[in-house]
Tab-separated table of C-alpha atoms in Angstrom:
chain	number	residue	atom	x	y	z
A	19	UNK	CA	-30.221	-7.775	-5.198
A	20	UNK	CA	-29.558	-6.623	-1.618
A	21	UNK	CA	-30.723	-3.323	-0.971
A	22	UNK	CA	-27.964	-0.340	-0.539
A	23	UNK	CA	-28.652	1.502	2.606
A	24	UNK	CA	-26.752	4.875	3.614
A	25	UNK	CA	-25.839	2.478	6.630
A	26	UNK	CA	-24.153	0.289	4.226
A	27	UNK	CA	-21.957	3.195	2.878
A	28	UNK	CA	-21.025	4.870	6.346
A	29	UNK	CA	-20.099	1.259	8.222
A	30	UNK	CA	-18.131	0.312	4.990
A	31	UNK	CA	-16.259	3.506	4.997
A	32	UNK	CA	-15.380	3.168	8.814
A	33	UNK	CA	-14.183	-0.718	8.200
A	34	UNK	CA	-11.807	1.085	5.659
A	35	UNK	CA	-10.627	3.520	8.058
A	36	UNK	CA	-10.045	0.726	10.432
A	37	UNK	CA	-7.850	-1.179	8.016
A	38	UNK	CA	-6.041	2.214	7.565
A	39	UNK	CA	-5.492	2.444	11.033
A	40	UNK	CA	-3.913	-0.843	10.964
A	41	UNK	CA	-1.894	0.346	8.108
A	42	UNK	CA	-0.709	3.207	10.525
A	43	UNK	CA	-0.042	0.817	13.043
A	44	UNK	CA	2.325	-1.008	10.654
A	45	UNK	CA	3.884	2.331	9.651
A	46	UNK	CA	4.436	3.371	13.317
A	47	UNK	CA	6.640	0.700	14.953
A	48	UNK	CA	9.721	-0.804	13.824
A	49	UNK	CA	9.145	-4.632	14.891
A	50	UNK	CA	6.897	-6.234	12.476
A	51	UNK	CA	5.549	-8.774	14.685
A	52	UNK	CA	4.308	-6.155	16.989
A	53	UNK	CA	2.758	-4.173	14.160
A	54	UNK	CA	1.380	-7.191	12.791
A	55	UNK	CA	-0.169	-7.828	16.292
A	56	UNK	CA	-1.698	-4.215	16.463
A	57	UNK	CA	-3.041	-4.475	12.856
A	58	UNK	CA	-5.313	-7.125	14.133
A	59	UNK	CA	-7.044	-4.443	16.264
A	60	UNK	CA	-8.404	-3.667	13.040
A	61	UNK	CA	-10.219	-6.784	12.103
A	62	UNK	CA	-11.197	-7.719	15.521
A	63	UNK	CA	-13.350	-4.385	15.483
A	64	UNK	CA	-14.594	-4.922	12.116
A	65	UNK	CA	-15.767	-8.455	13.292
A	66	UNK	CA	-17.027	-7.057	16.809
A	67	UNK	CA	-19.142	-4.153	15.041
A	68	UNK	CA	-20.015	-6.457	12.097
A	69	UNK	CA	-18.665	-3.804	9.685
A	70	UNK	CA	-18.959	-4.498	5.794
A	71	UNK	CA	-15.370	-5.463	4.624
A	72	UNK	CA	-14.915	-6.732	1.101
A	73	UNK	CA	-12.389	-9.384	1.508
A	74	UNK	CA	-14.654	-10.805	4.419
A	75	UNK	CA	-17.932	-10.757	2.449
A	76	UNK	CA	-16.525	-11.772	-1.015
A	77	UNK	CA	-16.629	-15.047	-0.576
A	78	UNK	CA	-20.333	-15.387	-0.159
A	79	UNK	CA	-20.995	-13.182	-3.367
A	80	UNK	CA	-21.745	-15.856	-5.603
A	81	UNK	CA	-23.761	-17.825	-3.330
A	82	UNK	CA	-26.035	-14.946	-2.270
A	83	UNK	CA	-25.840	-12.844	-5.633
A	84	UNK	CA	-24.779	-9.367	-4.065
A	85	UNK	CA	-22.601	-8.042	-6.663
A	86	UNK	CA	-23.429	-4.616	-6.545
A	87	UNK	CA	-23.589	-4.634	-2.785
A	88	UNK	CA	-20.080	-6.200	-2.757
A	89	UNK	CA	-18.856	-3.445	-5.379
A	90	UNK	CA	-20.273	-0.554	-3.030
A	91	UNK	CA	-18.461	-2.240	0.063
A	92	UNK	CA	-15.362	-2.429	-1.804
A	93	UNK	CA	-15.422	1.273	-2.931
A	94	UNK	CA	-16.261	2.602	0.402
A	95	UNK	CA	-13.582	0.437	2.270
A	96	UNK	CA	-10.953	1.888	-0.249
A	97	UNK	CA	-12.486	5.319	0.493
A	98	UNK	CA	-11.868	4.980	4.210
A	99	UNK	CA	-8.592	3.320	4.037
A	100	UNK	CA	-7.232	6.119	1.951
A	101	UNK	CA	-8.840	8.919	4.431
A	102	UNK	CA	-6.732	7.271	7.365
A	103	UNK	CA	-3.809	7.250	5.265
A	104	UNK	CA	-4.314	10.650	4.592
A	105	UNK	CA	-5.069	11.934	7.869
A	106	UNK	CA	-1.365	10.176	8.726
A	107	UNK	CA	0.164	12.064	5.862
A	108	UNK	CA	-1.035	15.140	7.522
A	109	UNK	CA	-0.500	14.438	11.167
A	110	UNK	CA	3.238	13.429	10.693
A	111	UNK	CA	5.957	15.115	9.136
A	112	UNK	CA	7.140	11.939	7.726
A	113	UNK	CA	3.951	10.536	7.310
A	114	UNK	CA	3.994	11.162	3.353
A	115	UNK	CA	7.554	9.872	2.843
A	116	UNK	CA	6.636	6.763	4.944
A	117	UNK	CA	3.150	6.225	2.859
A	118	UNK	CA	4.752	6.856	-0.500
A	119	UNK	CA	7.794	4.706	-0.119
A	120	UNK	CA	5.652	1.848	1.277
A	121	UNK	CA	3.649	2.294	-2.081
A	122	UNK	CA	6.648	1.937	-4.350
A	123	UNK	CA	7.678	-1.169	-2.326
A	124	UNK	CA	4.544	-2.836	-2.406
A	125	UNK	CA	4.332	-2.125	-6.199
A	126	UNK	CA	7.557	-4.116	-6.822
A	127	UNK	CA	6.544	-7.616	-6.794
A	128	UNK	CA	5.351	-9.147	-10.343
A	129	UNK	CA	1.732	-9.109	-11.177
A	130	UNK	CA	1.820	-13.412	-10.452
A	131	UNK	CA	3.416	-12.851	-7.250
A	132	UNK	CA	0.489	-10.409	-6.353
A	133	UNK	CA	-2.264	-12.449	-7.245
A	134	UNK	CA	-0.974	-15.588	-5.202
A	135	UNK	CA	-0.210	-13.361	-2.156
A	136	UNK	CA	-3.819	-11.993	-2.355
A	137	UNK	CA	-5.254	-15.633	-2.891
A	138	UNK	CA	-3.366	-16.683	0.492
A	139	UNK	CA	-4.087	-13.768	2.214
A	140	UNK	CA	-7.933	-13.921	1.902
A	141	UNK	CA	-7.845	-17.716	2.567
A	142	UNK	CA	-6.704	-16.611	6.156
A	143	UNK	CA	-9.040	-13.263	6.072
A	144	UNK	CA	-12.287	-15.733	5.306
A	145	UNK	CA	-11.214	-18.158	7.765
A	146	UNK	CA	-10.635	-15.591	10.708
A	147	UNK	CA	-14.191	-13.896	9.654
A	148	UNK	CA	-15.988	-17.051	9.414
A	149	UNK	CA	-14.494	-18.572	12.950
A	150	UNK	CA	-15.284	-15.567	14.689
A	151	UNK	CA	-12.505	-16.232	17.349
A	152	UNK	CA	-10.344	-13.571	18.728
A	153	UNK	CA	-7.287	-15.793	18.864
A	154	UNK	CA	-8.011	-17.329	15.251
A	155	UNK	CA	-8.340	-13.654	14.143
A	156	UNK	CA	-5.339	-12.432	15.547
A	157	UNK	CA	-3.110	-15.219	14.416
A	158	UNK	CA	-4.783	-14.969	10.876
A	159	UNK	CA	-3.761	-11.491	10.686
A	160	UNK	CA	-0.210	-11.970	11.845
A	161	UNK	CA	0.368	-14.463	9.408
A	162	UNK	CA	-0.695	-12.931	6.639
A	163	UNK	CA	1.640	-9.562	7.362
A	164	UNK	CA	4.446	-11.648	8.517
A	165	UNK	CA	4.411	-13.977	5.407
A	166	UNK	CA	4.089	-10.907	3.040
A	167	UNK	CA	0.669	-11.754	1.636
A	168	UNK	CA	-1.513	-9.138	0.556
A	169	UNK	CA	-4.934	-7.432	1.339
A	170	UNK	CA	-6.505	-5.581	-1.246
A	171	UNK	CA	-8.104	-2.911	1.379
A	172	UNK	CA	-4.924	-2.525	3.539
A	173	UNK	CA	-2.984	-2.073	0.203
A	174	UNK	CA	-5.505	0.190	-1.425
A	175	UNK	CA	-4.500	3.490	0.063
A	176	UNK	CA	-1.094	2.944	-0.651
A	177	UNK	CA	-2.320	2.012	-4.327
A	178	UNK	CA	-4.186	5.353	-5.068
A	179	UNK	CA	-1.956	7.864	-2.977
A	180	UNK	CA	1.115	6.398	-4.542
A	181	UNK	CA	-0.379	5.850	-8.015
A	182	UNK	CA	0.105	2.287	-8.276
A	183	UNK	CA	-3.554	0.905	-9.064
A	184	UNK	CA	-2.470	-1.702	-11.707
A	185	UNK	CA	-0.444	-3.797	-9.269
A	186	UNK	CA	-3.068	-3.359	-6.648
A	187	UNK	CA	-5.514	-4.781	-9.269
A	188	UNK	CA	-3.915	-8.216	-8.913
A	189	UNK	CA	-4.163	-8.270	-5.303
A	190	UNK	CA	-7.776	-7.624	-5.344
A	191	UNK	CA	-8.372	-10.388	-8.097
A	192	UNK	CA	-6.300	-12.872	-5.465
A	193	UNK	CA	-8.431	-11.993	-2.777
A	194	UNK	CA	-11.342	-12.498	-4.728
A	195	UNK	CA	-10.261	-15.697	-5.827
A	196	UNK	CA	-9.132	-16.851	-2.236
A	197	UNK	CA	-12.445	-15.838	-0.622
A	198	UNK	CA	-14.466	-17.769	-3.237
A	199	UNK	CA	-12.250	-20.591	-2.834
A	200	UNK	CA	-12.099	-20.709	0.505
A	201	UNK	CA	-15.878	-20.318	0.953
A	202	UNK	CA	-16.144	-23.168	-1.697
A	203	UNK	CA	-13.761	-25.420	0.307
A	204	UNK	CA	-15.470	-25.036	3.890
A	205	UNK	CA	-18.944	-25.338	2.157
A	206	UNK	CA	-18.999	-26.964	-0.857
A	207	UNK	CA	-22.566	-28.136	-0.453
A	208	UNK	CA	-23.713	-24.192	-0.484
A	209	UNK	CA	-22.185	-23.436	-3.634
A	210	UNK	CA	-24.887	-22.063	-6.187
A	211	UNK	CA	-27.280	-21.948	-3.688
A	212	UNK	CA	-28.855	-18.539	-2.586
A	213	UNK	CA	-28.835	-17.907	1.319
C-alpha cells in the first residue's frame, strides 16, 4: 500500500480547489466555450504541478493496488472543490443562487445518463493526463464540458452544497469505469501488473 503523507492530503486538496476554480470560471461567463477554455486552466495547473486528482489517477489503481491512496485523494479533492465554491458563494451576492441552481440542474439527469456521461468524461481526462500536452488537455477539457459529460470532482461541490449526493455517485462510478477502461485500452499489456 502506498504511504499516505501530509503532502498527499494538502496537494489533493489544492487539486480540488483548482477544479472548483474551474467551476467558478464556468459560472462567471455567459459564453460556454469561453468558460470551458478557462476551466482547462485547472487541469493544466494540476498536470504541471503534478497534483493528485482522482479522475487522473483512478485508471492506474488496479494496476498499482493503491485503493486507499485513491480514496484519500478523492476525499481531499471533494473538500477542495467544496471550499472553492463555498468561497464563491461568500464572495458574490448571486454566488449562492448560481451554485444551488447549477446543483439542481445537474441532478436532473437519469442515473444511467449520469453514468455514461461520467465514463465518456474520464476517457477524455485520462487521455489528457496521460498525453501531458497542453493542446490535448485544453481540447479534452473543452470537449467534455461542451458535450455535457460529467466530472465527479467538478460536480462534487454542487452535490455536497446542493444535497444531491445520490446522482453524483453515478458520475463517480462512471468516471471510475472510464478511467479503468481507458487505461486498459491504452496499455492492455500492463493490466494486472504492479508498477
